[in-house]
């Protein structure tokens, strides 16, 4: 699984082989995560290694770090990264922050975007360490919308993205969406085309040489 | 071996332990069989049936001679026959008792003890003492293999080597579950557990498996066989020997399993980086290993929401099992294989309900027979959720917690968490099959009208459509390692929204001519041949 960032060699060494299990790597990985939060980068595998070290050495675990890992993985939706992190966090399921983040994850998974933004208002401090969190989530939502819609009412899109007026117009421009009046048109891409496809079998002549050769002998 | 009823058995063991006046190291001499031995100061061999004595001598001779072929029979057939005859309800004789028969050969006795404890776990109930002693025995065995000066001159059948790794992990699993259920344990037991955190600790188990992999340089060997290069150089002194190579290989599968048990599915699949999953792979020589590998690969894919890949993995191994059924229905492992096979059908049923795909005819008919009703219920909406829960419970592995907690604080059962995450995922997509079936009937439809058909609020429907779009695309393996994959559509139905109108497109499979023609060519040939015969 490639990271969205060029993974530094020091981190790569920590992930390979038995170094994964060395609890002394915890601090370095925590710093790497802090870097990801500040720079908008994202490295799932390194974060999973950190969570695994917490799993094996519960005395080293820190809830704020866990919160950051989970918040970061929300920006990867629709990939299942959030679940993959939760599988390593079975002891923290009932922690309040984790429960609130899981609720936010569910809202995103169910595409309840308007509700997501209103709930996020109350939970802003959970994601305070992640620079550009809201924009990353907007990217997630924009991705889903551009897969599904060719034209969409501007008001609906505004509620999905929690943007209004000029900010909204600028966002549409950046995404190369056409805003005309009260509708937004999304350019055709391979996902929102909805073309009927007929899957035809593709047989090459070479595959029949045996049969033809055999018939020659008859 | 797999004795999944060990919870009950553990209660019996605990009662036994509490009932003993004092916890003493001589506990297992109170076994009725050995009482006679203590009284009668004669060599204990007198009390061992002749058949068993002969068997042990024969067994010992073959181990000395590294006669792998004979050993396979000894291990696979004779040992189990004698177990069924004499030792269904009691343990085999203790190693010390048969020692005179084998010249007190420590190596043989360690191997013998491995079988001895496996028998106890499989047919009887292990006590805490047994667990500790078995662990120490494994340490002795692995120390001998890994830390002697130079590779040891021992050869064992592949089946046994796999079973050693398999049983080692099984006993670790059993111990972790035992350790986490502290409620009915006595103070002494808890103290013993607390004083010995290294026994059956996760780190030590992982250490063994990683050591085998490193010593045998199995990853380098696999890389060479994939990409070419000097095999002898890659293998090194230890890896060139079958004992080490096989133990290294089986340890990879072992790590796949252990990581799945602890919820790290990404790492589990990463372990299989150099293993090519096909019929010619090394693991295919030992059926149980083959089945285990595919089961955990499929399960890991399923938990990563890569249902299409999971379906492929399960179909692969299930058709293998079907084809080779006559060969393993006689082996003593047929029961376990049948159970694993059934579990995989259950997992396959769930994946098919979530990601409908065409299946091979044989698998499809078997699946319909076993779980046809379940599948249709799972696709009917909210009432299908209990079915998912039931199948998950039936088919999931016995998860464990990586670190013990002996201070008595209540702890979430990892299985509950995994189940909850899985079911929550399912709940988000439970209405999709109904949505699909309606959408198949139309090419365009207004959102309001469709909402009325589905008895949903139009806003709700719009959200369901977005969910449908997301769920109809998964990461699917195209080439490379198991973790690689591309984000591809996996549904035969696609749509796009233009304002409030849904435009639906279905992908159809064109007529397959090649197959039809080939089959008829064959038929024609048969007819011509039979006509010529009569002429």
XYZ file of C-alpha atoms in Angstrom:
753
model
C 0.000 0.000 0.000
C 1.738 3.141 -1.169
C 1.813 6.184 1.040
C 0.733 9.547 -0.274
C 4.098 10.787 0.859
C 7.631 9.791 0.082
C 8.323 7.638 3.082
C 11.698 8.471 4.641
C 14.179 5.622 4.819
C 14.287 5.677 8.629
C 10.581 4.965 8.779
C 10.831 2.307 6.087
C 13.447 0.444 8.153
C 11.120 0.506 11.114
C 8.352 -1.074 9.116
C 10.365 -3.871 7.561
C 10.849 -7.135 9.350
C 11.120 -7.493 13.073
C 11.853 -3.826 13.702
C 8.082 -3.404 13.673
C 7.914 -4.863 17.106
C 10.568 -2.714 18.711
C 8.826 -0.503 21.273
C 11.657 2.004 21.104
C 10.401 3.087 17.702
C 7.207 4.451 19.189
C 8.446 7.997 19.626
C 9.812 8.292 16.110
C 6.553 7.030 14.653
C 4.594 9.459 16.817
C 6.700 12.305 15.484
C 6.155 11.064 11.942
C 2.432 11.130 12.575
C 2.646 14.669 13.930
C 4.441 15.590 10.712
C 1.644 14.038 8.668
C -0.896 16.100 10.586
C 0.940 19.325 9.900
C 1.822 18.716 6.251
C -1.362 17.101 5.043
C 0.487 13.908 4.165
C -0.798 10.458 4.985
C 0.938 7.141 5.551
C -1.430 4.364 6.576
C 1.095 1.577 7.028
C 3.339 3.593 9.347
C 0.331 4.564 11.449
C -0.795 0.939 11.662
C 2.688 -0.026 12.864
C 2.377 2.585 15.601
C -1.033 1.248 16.653
C 0.354 -2.266 16.718
C 3.123 -1.174 19.077
C 0.416 0.255 21.310
C -1.395 -3.065 21.108
C 1.650 -4.931 22.343
C 2.754 -2.325 24.862
C -0.415 -0.775 26.253
C 1.595 1.216 28.755
C 3.024 3.276 25.878
C -0.291 4.190 24.276
C -1.511 7.761 24.193
C -5.133 8.592 23.497
C -4.424 11.906 21.711
C -2.160 10.068 19.262
C -4.861 7.478 18.656
C -7.363 10.271 18.037
C -5.059 11.794 15.438
C -4.496 8.497 13.648
C -8.238 7.908 13.434
C -8.996 11.463 12.319
C -6.349 11.155 9.618
C -7.845 7.902 8.365
C -11.187 9.653 7.891
C -9.582 11.555 5.058
C -9.012 8.318 3.154
C -12.670 7.361 2.800
C -13.982 5.413 0.832
C -10.944 3.276 1.604
C -11.487 1.126 4.713
C -8.530 2.668 6.576
C -10.608 3.718 9.580
C -11.767 0.152 10.139
C -8.233 -1.176 9.733
C -7.115 1.139 12.527
C -10.046 0.164 14.728
C -9.176 -3.512 14.393
C -5.976 -2.765 16.287
C -7.740 -0.642 18.887
C -10.086 -3.185 20.451
C -9.273 -1.911 23.932
C -10.254 1.662 23.133
C -13.664 1.171 21.602
C -15.447 2.671 24.580
C -13.218 5.696 24.964
C -15.332 8.816 24.503
C -13.203 10.431 21.795
C -13.109 7.218 19.820
C -16.871 6.874 20.028
C -17.371 10.394 18.720
C -14.935 9.861 15.863
C -16.642 6.597 14.960
C -19.934 8.465 14.803
C -18.384 10.962 12.377
C -17.014 8.099 10.316
C -20.452 6.538 10.085
C -21.993 9.785 8.886
C -19.417 9.975 6.112
C -19.845 6.313 5.175
C -23.590 6.782 4.954
C -23.103 9.883 2.823
C -24.983 11.988 5.351
C -22.811 14.945 4.576
C -25.011 17.770 5.871
C -25.350 16.004 9.217
C -21.603 15.371 9.251
C -20.786 19.056 9.064
C -23.233 19.983 11.800
C -21.875 17.233 14.071
C -18.297 18.270 13.337
C -19.098 21.742 14.706
C -19.442 20.182 18.130
C -16.393 17.953 17.818
C -13.919 20.435 16.403
C -11.355 19.834 19.131
C -10.996 16.199 18.081
C -9.445 17.261 14.802
C -7.637 20.381 15.922
C -4.213 18.843 15.298
C -4.939 18.016 11.703
C -4.128 20.954 9.500
C -6.534 21.171 6.591
C -8.853 18.481 7.904
C -11.976 20.120 6.552
C -10.502 20.531 3.095
C -9.383 16.908 3.066
C -12.910 15.805 3.925
C -14.299 18.116 1.269
C -12.014 16.307 -1.157
C -13.507 12.968 -0.084
C -17.032 14.273 -0.580
C -16.175 15.942 -3.887
C -14.744 12.653 -5.105
C -17.949 10.759 -4.327
C -20.086 13.496 -5.853
C -18.078 13.613 -9.057
C -18.384 9.818 -9.355
C -22.151 9.960 -9.066
C -23.466 13.180 -10.549
C -23.319 14.777 -13.926
C -25.440 17.730 -12.881
C -26.419 18.650 -9.395
C -28.393 21.481 -7.826
C -26.030 24.069 -6.396
C -27.926 24.256 -3.117
C -27.542 20.515 -2.565
C -23.846 20.650 -3.324
C -23.428 23.593 -0.970
C -24.916 21.562 1.869
C -22.663 18.614 1.035
C -19.542 20.759 1.102
C -20.544 23.257 3.798
C -19.516 26.116 1.562
C -21.469 29.150 0.452
C -21.202 32.111 -1.832
C -17.699 33.020 -2.981
C -15.967 30.163 -1.203
C -18.299 27.798 -2.995
C -17.671 29.400 -6.375
C -13.917 29.201 -5.883
C -14.150 25.561 -4.895
C -16.134 24.699 -8.014
C -13.557 26.453 -10.138
C -10.723 24.544 -8.517
C -12.521 21.240 -9.192
C -13.203 22.328 -12.775
C -16.917 22.116 -12.290
C -19.165 24.446 -14.279
C -21.390 26.619 -12.147
C -24.244 28.075 -14.192
C -27.064 29.641 -12.303
C -28.321 27.159 -9.769
C -26.791 24.050 -11.272
C -23.323 22.657 -11.220
C -22.164 20.472 -14.101
C -19.463 17.953 -13.509
C -17.371 16.928 -16.486
C -17.765 13.368 -17.665
C -15.291 10.962 -16.108
C -15.118 7.214 -16.177
C -17.220 6.876 -13.050
C -20.206 9.094 -13.738
C -20.731 8.021 -17.307
C -23.191 5.181 -16.884
C -22.612 3.578 -20.231
C -23.873 0.108 -20.975
C -20.961 -2.175 -21.355
C -21.111 -5.546 -22.969
C -18.421 -7.808 -21.705
C -17.247 -9.753 -24.690
C -14.910 -12.629 -24.530
C -11.579 -11.960 -26.060
C -10.174 -15.107 -27.604
C -6.930 -15.058 -29.426
C -6.284 -17.249 -32.437
C -3.227 -18.816 -30.793
C -5.438 -20.421 -28.160
C -7.059 -22.530 -30.835
C -3.959 -23.932 -32.491
C -4.263 -27.199 -30.580
C -7.844 -27.764 -31.642
C -7.158 -26.927 -35.255
C -4.031 -29.048 -35.290
C -5.986 -31.941 -33.881
C -8.720 -31.590 -36.445
C -6.064 -31.705 -39.112
C -5.109 -35.165 -38.006
C -8.587 -36.528 -38.328
C -5.471 -30.134 17.069
C -8.541 -28.050 16.756
C -10.661 -28.654 19.782
C -13.002 -25.728 19.742
C -14.898 -26.819 22.797
C -12.036 -25.917 25.079
C -14.012 -23.330 27.027
C -16.044 -26.048 28.647
C -13.009 -28.189 29.069
C -11.209 -25.359 30.776
C -13.907 -25.163 33.422
C -13.384 -28.833 34.121
C -9.657 -28.271 34.363
C -10.116 -25.371 36.752
C -12.378 -27.365 39.000
C -9.821 -30.144 38.974
C -7.097 -27.772 39.977
C -9.052 -26.179 42.774
C -10.071 -29.586 44.085
C -6.476 -30.647 44.559
C -5.394 -30.021 48.117
C -2.089 -28.492 47.198
C -0.801 -27.439 43.813
C 2.167 -29.720 43.337
C 4.370 -30.573 40.415
C 3.476 -34.203 40.809
C -0.097 -33.495 39.869
C -0.123 -35.632 36.801
C 1.133 -38.703 38.573
C -2.315 -38.957 40.065
C -3.494 -40.141 36.724
C -4.873 -43.635 37.365
C -2.683 -45.191 34.713
C 0.553 -44.146 36.371
C -0.464 -45.041 39.916
C 0.382 -48.631 39.277
C 3.732 -47.579 37.957
C 4.632 -45.698 41.149
C 3.771 -48.666 43.323
C 5.539 -51.127 41.141
C 9.191 -50.134 41.145
C 9.806 -52.279 38.076
C 10.741 -50.475 34.867
C 7.587 -48.738 33.802
C 7.773 -50.344 30.397
C 5.964 -53.279 31.931
C 2.712 -51.337 32.043
C 2.860 -50.196 28.472
C 1.020 -52.456 26.046
C 3.257 -54.456 23.738
C 1.834 -52.884 20.625
C 2.747 -49.453 21.913
C 6.232 -50.535 22.936
C 6.951 -51.942 19.507
C 5.547 -48.878 17.917
C 7.821 -46.613 19.956
C 10.924 -48.616 19.090
C 10.008 -48.637 15.424
C 9.282 -44.938 15.578
C 12.615 -44.238 17.265
C 14.557 -46.239 14.716
C 13.037 -44.326 11.851
C 13.751 -40.964 13.435
C 17.391 -41.987 13.837
C 17.594 -43.123 10.247
C 15.787 -40.015 8.955
C 13.476 -42.352 7.102
C 10.930 -39.734 6.155
C 8.781 -42.098 4.139
C 8.247 -44.547 6.988
C 7.904 -41.728 9.456
C 5.024 -40.351 7.479
C 3.119 -43.611 7.928
C 4.110 -43.862 11.555
C 2.980 -40.334 12.209
C -0.099 -40.221 10.057
C -1.571 -43.670 10.558
C -0.007 -45.793 13.281
C 0.061 -43.136 15.980
C -3.595 -42.385 15.510
C -4.606 -46.018 15.338
C -2.892 -46.700 18.635
C -4.414 -43.580 20.138
C -7.849 -44.794 19.175
C -7.081 -48.220 20.576
C -5.488 -47.428 23.922
C -5.505 -43.758 24.668
C -8.859 -42.250 23.841
C -9.464 -41.140 27.406
C -6.018 -40.908 28.903
C -2.695 -39.475 27.951
C 0.065 -41.488 26.337
C 2.770 -42.674 28.683
C 4.953 -39.896 29.997
C 8.216 -39.375 28.177
C 10.222 -40.448 31.201
C 8.490 -43.825 31.168
C 9.395 -44.706 27.628
C 12.872 -43.215 27.876
C 14.537 -46.593 28.525
C 13.079 -47.871 25.263
C 14.830 -45.191 23.298
C 18.153 -44.953 25.073
C 17.061 -41.703 26.739
C 17.547 -39.890 23.454
C 16.610 -36.311 24.334
C 15.770 -35.277 20.797
C 13.395 -38.161 20.332
C 11.818 -37.543 23.721
C 11.224 -33.901 22.833
C 9.506 -34.969 19.630
C 7.550 -37.562 21.563
C 6.437 -34.974 24.099
C 5.180 -32.797 21.256
C 2.837 -35.603 20.281
C 2.020 -36.308 23.913
C 0.855 -32.782 24.639
C -0.909 -32.453 21.318
C -2.887 -35.525 22.214
C -3.843 -33.985 25.555
C -5.002 -30.762 23.916
C -6.852 -32.663 21.263
C -8.650 -35.361 23.194
C -8.343 -34.403 26.842
C -8.178 -31.233 28.868
C -4.904 -29.451 29.406
C -4.234 -28.123 32.887
C -2.187 -25.017 33.535
C 0.717 -27.332 34.302
C 0.353 -29.021 30.934
C 0.295 -25.664 29.204
C 3.483 -24.518 30.883
C 5.288 -27.815 30.293
C 4.215 -27.979 26.678
C 5.529 -24.472 26.129
C 8.850 -25.435 27.651
C 8.954 -28.496 25.451
C 8.434 -26.382 22.360
C 11.226 -24.100 23.542
C 13.502 -27.129 23.881
C 12.616 -28.363 20.427
C 13.010 -25.002 18.741
C 16.211 -24.268 20.614
C 17.613 -27.547 19.388
C 16.680 -26.813 15.802
C 17.643 -23.152 15.765
C 20.495 -22.773 18.183
C 22.617 -25.874 17.834
C 26.027 -25.414 16.311
C 25.118 -25.760 12.701
C 22.058 -27.292 11.111
C 20.773 -30.434 12.794
C 20.709 -33.727 11.006
C 17.017 -34.393 11.409
C 14.390 -35.009 8.764
C 10.694 -35.124 9.431
C 7.694 -35.507 7.137
C 6.166 -32.247 5.881
C 2.830 -33.047 7.452
C 4.418 -33.264 10.880
C 6.397 -30.054 10.410
C 3.237 -28.211 9.467
C 1.415 -29.707 12.421
C 4.166 -28.559 14.776
C 3.769 -24.939 13.671
C 0.005 -25.251 13.536
C -0.283 -26.788 16.985
C 2.181 -24.312 18.444
C -0.036 -21.449 17.302
C -3.148 -23.285 18.395
C -1.819 -23.758 21.913
C -0.833 -20.091 21.987
C -4.355 -19.169 20.936
C -5.797 -21.505 23.561
C -3.577 -20.045 26.247
C -4.435 -16.434 25.361
C -8.115 -17.165 25.600
C -7.557 -19.037 28.853
C -5.511 -16.212 30.314
C -8.139 -13.630 29.484
C -10.894 -15.404 31.355
C -9.780 -14.692 34.884
C -13.106 -14.898 36.623
C -13.041 -18.485 37.800
C -9.396 -18.769 38.487
C -7.840 -19.334 41.860
C -5.362 -16.919 43.400
C -2.550 -19.407 42.927
C -3.245 -19.687 39.252
C -3.341 -15.951 38.767
C -0.095 -15.639 40.688
C 1.532 -18.288 38.538
C 0.384 -16.492 35.424
C 1.667 -13.204 36.732
C 5.045 -14.654 37.676
C 5.593 -16.149 34.271
C 4.649 -13.543 31.695
C 7.132 -14.916 29.180
C 5.370 -18.288 28.905
C 3.216 -18.231 25.792
C 3.822 -14.520 25.435
C 3.060 -12.997 22.066
C 6.625 -11.828 21.622
C 8.084 -15.285 22.168
C 5.702 -16.899 19.716
C 6.441 -14.268 17.083
C 10.132 -14.657 17.831
C 10.011 -18.378 17.001
C 8.211 -17.833 13.722
C 10.448 -14.980 12.620
C 13.548 -16.968 13.603
C 12.548 -19.849 11.375
C 11.997 -17.460 8.529
C 15.330 -15.770 9.034
C 17.358 -18.949 9.579
C 15.996 -20.653 6.518
C 16.203 -17.478 4.396
C 12.911 -18.620 2.960
C 11.966 -15.161 1.674
C 15.191 -14.929 -0.291
C 14.594 -18.419 -1.676
C 11.064 -17.565 -2.737
C 12.257 -14.382 -4.382
C 14.859 -16.329 -6.336
C 12.336 -18.882 -7.495
C 10.102 -16.071 -8.667
C 12.697 -13.904 -10.329
C 15.583 -16.220 -11.033
C 18.988 -16.327 -9.456
C 21.246 -18.622 -7.515
C 19.081 -20.736 -5.252
C 21.963 -22.301 -3.321
C 23.382 -18.938 -2.504
C 20.040 -17.577 -1.451
C 19.316 -20.563 0.756
C 22.494 -20.583 2.730
C 23.661 -23.419 4.928
C 20.416 -23.919 6.831
C 17.884 -23.108 4.165
C 19.186 -25.759 1.809
C 17.983 -28.470 4.151
C 14.330 -29.514 3.779
C 13.693 -29.374 7.533
C 14.597 -25.704 7.767
C 13.141 -24.706 4.448
C 9.787 -26.223 5.268
C 9.698 -24.856 8.790
C 10.525 -21.413 7.390
C 7.811 -21.693 4.799
C 5.206 -22.927 7.241
C 6.161 -20.101 9.583
C 5.142 -17.609 6.924
C 1.683 -19.151 6.840
C 1.819 -19.225 10.626
C 2.455 -15.481 10.746
C -0.386 -14.905 8.297
C -2.611 -16.660 10.823
C -1.274 -15.011 13.983
C -1.628 -11.528 12.517
C -5.219 -12.220 11.493
C -5.944 -13.416 15.019
C -4.727 -10.091 16.379
C -6.597 -7.981 13.857
C -3.646 -6.846 11.767
C -4.961 -7.890 8.385
C -2.664 -5.638 6.399
C 0.462 -7.161 7.930
C -1.012 -10.644 7.536
C -1.270 -10.220 3.784
C 2.123 -8.564 3.663
C 3.693 -11.711 5.095
C 2.635 -13.563 1.967
C 4.546 -11.144 -0.233
C 6.736 -13.714 -1.924
C 4.341 -16.625 -1.823
C 2.570 -17.164 -5.091
C -0.938 -18.413 -4.465
C -1.387 -21.201 -6.937
C -1.523 -24.946 -7.160
C 2.197 -25.382 -7.515
C 3.084 -23.496 -4.366
C 4.900 -25.349 -1.624
C 1.970 -25.162 0.724
C -0.154 -27.192 -1.660
C 1.734 -30.318 -0.633
C 0.167 -30.281 2.796
C -3.585 -29.961 2.450
C -4.166 -28.513 5.891
C -1.603 -25.808 5.183
C -3.166 -25.065 1.816
C -6.587 -24.674 3.363
C -5.313 -22.548 6.240
C -3.465 -20.189 3.903
C -6.482 -19.534 1.717
C -8.868 -19.265 4.644
C -6.861 -16.511 6.297
C -6.096 -14.715 3.037
C -9.803 -14.707 2.179
C -10.783 -13.620 5.670
C -8.247 -10.778 5.648
C -9.557 -9.573 2.287
C -13.091 -9.691 3.609
C -12.227 -7.578 6.630
C -10.524 -5.100 4.300
C -13.741 -4.880 2.296
C -12.087 -6.459 -0.728
C -14.992 -8.814 -1.267
C -14.175 -9.629 -4.885
C -10.690 -10.805 -3.899
C -12.066 -12.757 -0.948
C -14.520 -14.517 -3.223
C -11.712 -15.496 -5.562
C -9.609 -16.894 -2.728
C -12.457 -18.940 -1.257
C -13.635 -20.265 -4.635
C -10.108 -21.337 -5.429
C -9.593 -23.449 -2.370
C -13.148 -24.783 -2.218
C -12.928 -26.143 -5.752
C -9.550 -27.661 -4.836
C -11.138 -29.390 -1.841
C -14.016 -30.641 -3.916
C -11.738 -32.104 -6.550
C -9.505 -33.845 -4.032
C -12.274 -35.034 -1.747
C -11.660 -38.761 -2.243
C -8.032 -38.331 -1.202
C -8.501 -36.742 2.153
C -11.732 -38.245 3.337
C -9.739 -41.068 4.854
C -7.146 -39.037 6.703
C -7.566 -38.232 10.380
C -7.748 -34.591 9.448
C -10.877 -34.962 7.365
C -13.025 -33.653 10.203
C -11.049 -30.437 10.524
C -10.932 -29.977 6.781
C -14.691 -30.444 6.565
C -15.204 -27.844 9.278
C -12.867 -25.315 7.694
C -14.570 -25.936 4.367
C -17.967 -25.235 5.897
C -16.692 -22.040 7.495
C -15.382 -20.887 4.156
C -18.725 -21.533 2.522
C -20.296 -19.327 5.189
C -17.800 -16.531 4.530
C -18.297 -16.962 0.794
C -22.059 -16.674 1.281
C -21.617 -13.342 3.062
C -19.263 -12.008 0.402
C -21.619 -13.044 -2.394
C -24.503 -11.308 -0.647
C -22.419 -8.125 -0.482
C -20.833 -8.332 -3.921
C -22.803 -10.572 -6.254
C -20.447 -12.326 -8.630
C -20.598 -15.229 -10.999
C -19.236 -18.390 -9.469
C -18.012 -21.681 -10.782
C -20.938 -24.091 -11.254
C -19.864 -26.674 -8.690
C -19.151 -24.137 -5.981
C -22.347 -22.310 -6.758
C -24.495 -25.404 -6.371
C -22.773 -26.413 -3.127
C -23.192 -22.894 -1.806
C -26.859 -22.818 -2.723
C -27.361 -26.116 -0.972
C -25.732 -25.041 2.254
C -26.506 -21.368 2.483
C -28.971 -20.557 -0.290
C -31.660 -19.483 2.137
C -29.220 -17.426 4.144
C -28.072 -15.559 1.066
C -31.569 -14.588 0.009
C -32.376 -13.410 3.520
C -29.184 -11.381 3.682
C -30.235 -9.524 0.583
C -33.695 -8.678 1.840
C -32.865 -5.692 3.961
C -32.681 -5.133 7.677
C -33.967 -8.589 8.576
C -30.801 -10.026 7.058
C -28.528 -8.556 9.722
C -28.945 -11.375 12.273
C -27.978 -13.801 9.516
C -24.737 -11.918 8.950
C -24.064 -12.023 12.668
C -24.773 -15.734 12.822
C -22.512 -16.576 9.916
C -19.729 -14.310 11.147
C -19.803 -15.956 14.532
C -19.740 -19.391 12.970
C -16.933 -18.735 10.560
C -14.566 -16.240 12.124
C -11.304 -17.359 13.705
C -10.860 -17.247 17.477
C -9.363 -13.824 17.911
C -6.932 -13.073 20.714
C -5.620 -10.033 22.519
C -1.969 -9.356 21.958
C -1.127 -8.533 25.546
C -2.397 -10.088 28.712
C -4.048 -8.103 31.452
C -3.915 -9.782 34.808
C -5.117 -6.996 37.047
C -8.732 -7.978 36.787
C -9.981 -4.897 34.948
C -12.770 -5.883 32.607
C -11.711 -6.143 29.052
C -13.509 -5.962 25.752
C -13.493 -9.269 23.942
C -11.767 -8.574 20.612
C -14.284 -10.787 18.854
C -17.104 -8.458 19.914
C -15.331 -5.460 18.455
C -14.653 -7.128 15.127
C -18.201 -8.330 14.917
C -19.484 -4.853 15.685
C -17.330 -3.153 13.057
C -18.290 -5.764 10.487
C -21.997 -5.514 11.234
C -21.940 -1.704 11.199
C -20.442 -1.864 7.734
C -23.181 -4.252 6.684
C -25.888 -2.031 8.101
C -24.716 0.789 5.879
C -25.271 -1.279 2.782
C -28.180 -3.467 3.788
C -30.721 -1.646 1.628
C -28.594 -1.796 -1.496
C -29.719 -5.178 -2.905
C -33.337 -3.970 -2.895
C -32.263 -0.733 -4.545
C -30.355 -2.716 -7.150
C -33.273 -4.931 -8.022
C -35.471 -1.900 -8.678
C -32.832 -0.102 -10.665
C -32.321 -3.090 -12.922
C -35.830 -2.612 -14.259
C -35.332 0.900 -15.635
C -32.939 2.964 -17.667
C -34.083 6.326 -16.383
C -36.165 7.184 -13.387
C -36.837 10.264 -11.382
C -35.515 10.258 -7.841
C -38.931 11.030 -6.392
C -40.590 8.174 -8.230
C -37.887 5.693 -7.280
C -38.152 6.867 -3.695
C -41.860 6.144 -3.730
C -41.271 2.606 -5.023
C -38.750 1.970 -2.319
C -40.869 3.610 0.337
C -38.083 5.978 1.227
C -37.694 9.678 1.616
C -36.099 11.187 -1.554
C -33.279 12.709 0.510
C -32.668 9.300 2.032
C -32.627 7.776 -1.434
C -30.033 10.245 -2.667
C -27.770 9.232 0.179
C -28.327 5.562 -0.559
C -27.382 6.183 -4.175
C -24.118 7.770 -3.103
C -23.459 4.817 -0.825
C -24.256 2.466 -3.681
C -21.751 4.251 -5.868
C -19.053 3.902 -3.230
C -19.799 0.269 -2.514
C -19.813 -0.670 -6.160
C -16.125 0.033 -6.346
C -13.447 -1.820 -4.437
C -9.774 -2.317 -4.435
C -9.310 -5.382 -6.558
C -6.171 -7.364 -7.137
C -4.843 -7.095 -10.643
C -1.217 -8.087 -10.364
C 1.670 -8.056 -7.965
C 1.589 -8.768 -4.247
C -1.565 -9.581 -2.342
C -1.904 -6.074 -0.967
C -1.724 -4.423 -4.390
C -4.837 -3.607 -6.272
C -6.703 -1.031 -8.279
C -9.872 0.790 -7.450
C -12.239 -0.891 -9.885
C -15.969 -1.283 -10.342
C -17.248 -4.630 -9.155
C -20.924 -4.323 -9.801
C -22.736 -5.019 -13.023
C -24.967 -2.033 -12.399
C -23.902 1.580 -12.673
C -25.718 4.892 -12.669
C -25.298 8.613 -12.812
C -27.432 11.416 -11.517
C -28.468 14.365 -13.613
C -30.144 16.680 -11.182
C -32.988 14.545 -9.910
C -33.020 11.902 -12.578
C -31.154 8.642 -12.274
C -29.698 7.185 -15.440
C -28.993 3.507 -15.069
C -26.694 1.302 -17.071
C -26.214 -2.377 -16.786
C -23.220 -4.239 -18.015
C -24.057 -7.447 -19.735
C -21.948 -10.458 -20.424
C -21.922 -11.236 -24.111
C -22.552 -14.697 -25.436
C -19.656 -16.977 -24.887
C -19.113 -18.796 -28.121
C -15.755 -20.419 -27.532
C -16.872 -22.634 -24.691
C -20.005 -23.746 -26.525
C -18.119 -24.608 -29.676
C -15.413 -26.528 -27.871
C -17.917 -28.583 -25.979
C -19.799 -29.454 -29.094
C -16.618 -30.296 -30.953
C -15.870 -32.823 -28.250
C -19.355 -34.250 -28.407
C -19.177 -34.535 -32.152
C -15.895 -36.405 -31.868
C -17.353 -38.840 -29.383
C -20.300 -39.544 -31.668
C -18.053 -40.089 -34.663
C -15.799 -42.374 -32.627
C -18.712 -44.490 -31.422
C -20.108 -44.718 -34.954
C -16.754 -45.873 -36.242
C -16.639 -48.500 -33.555
C -19.927 -49.947 -34.588
C -19.008 -49.960 -38.268
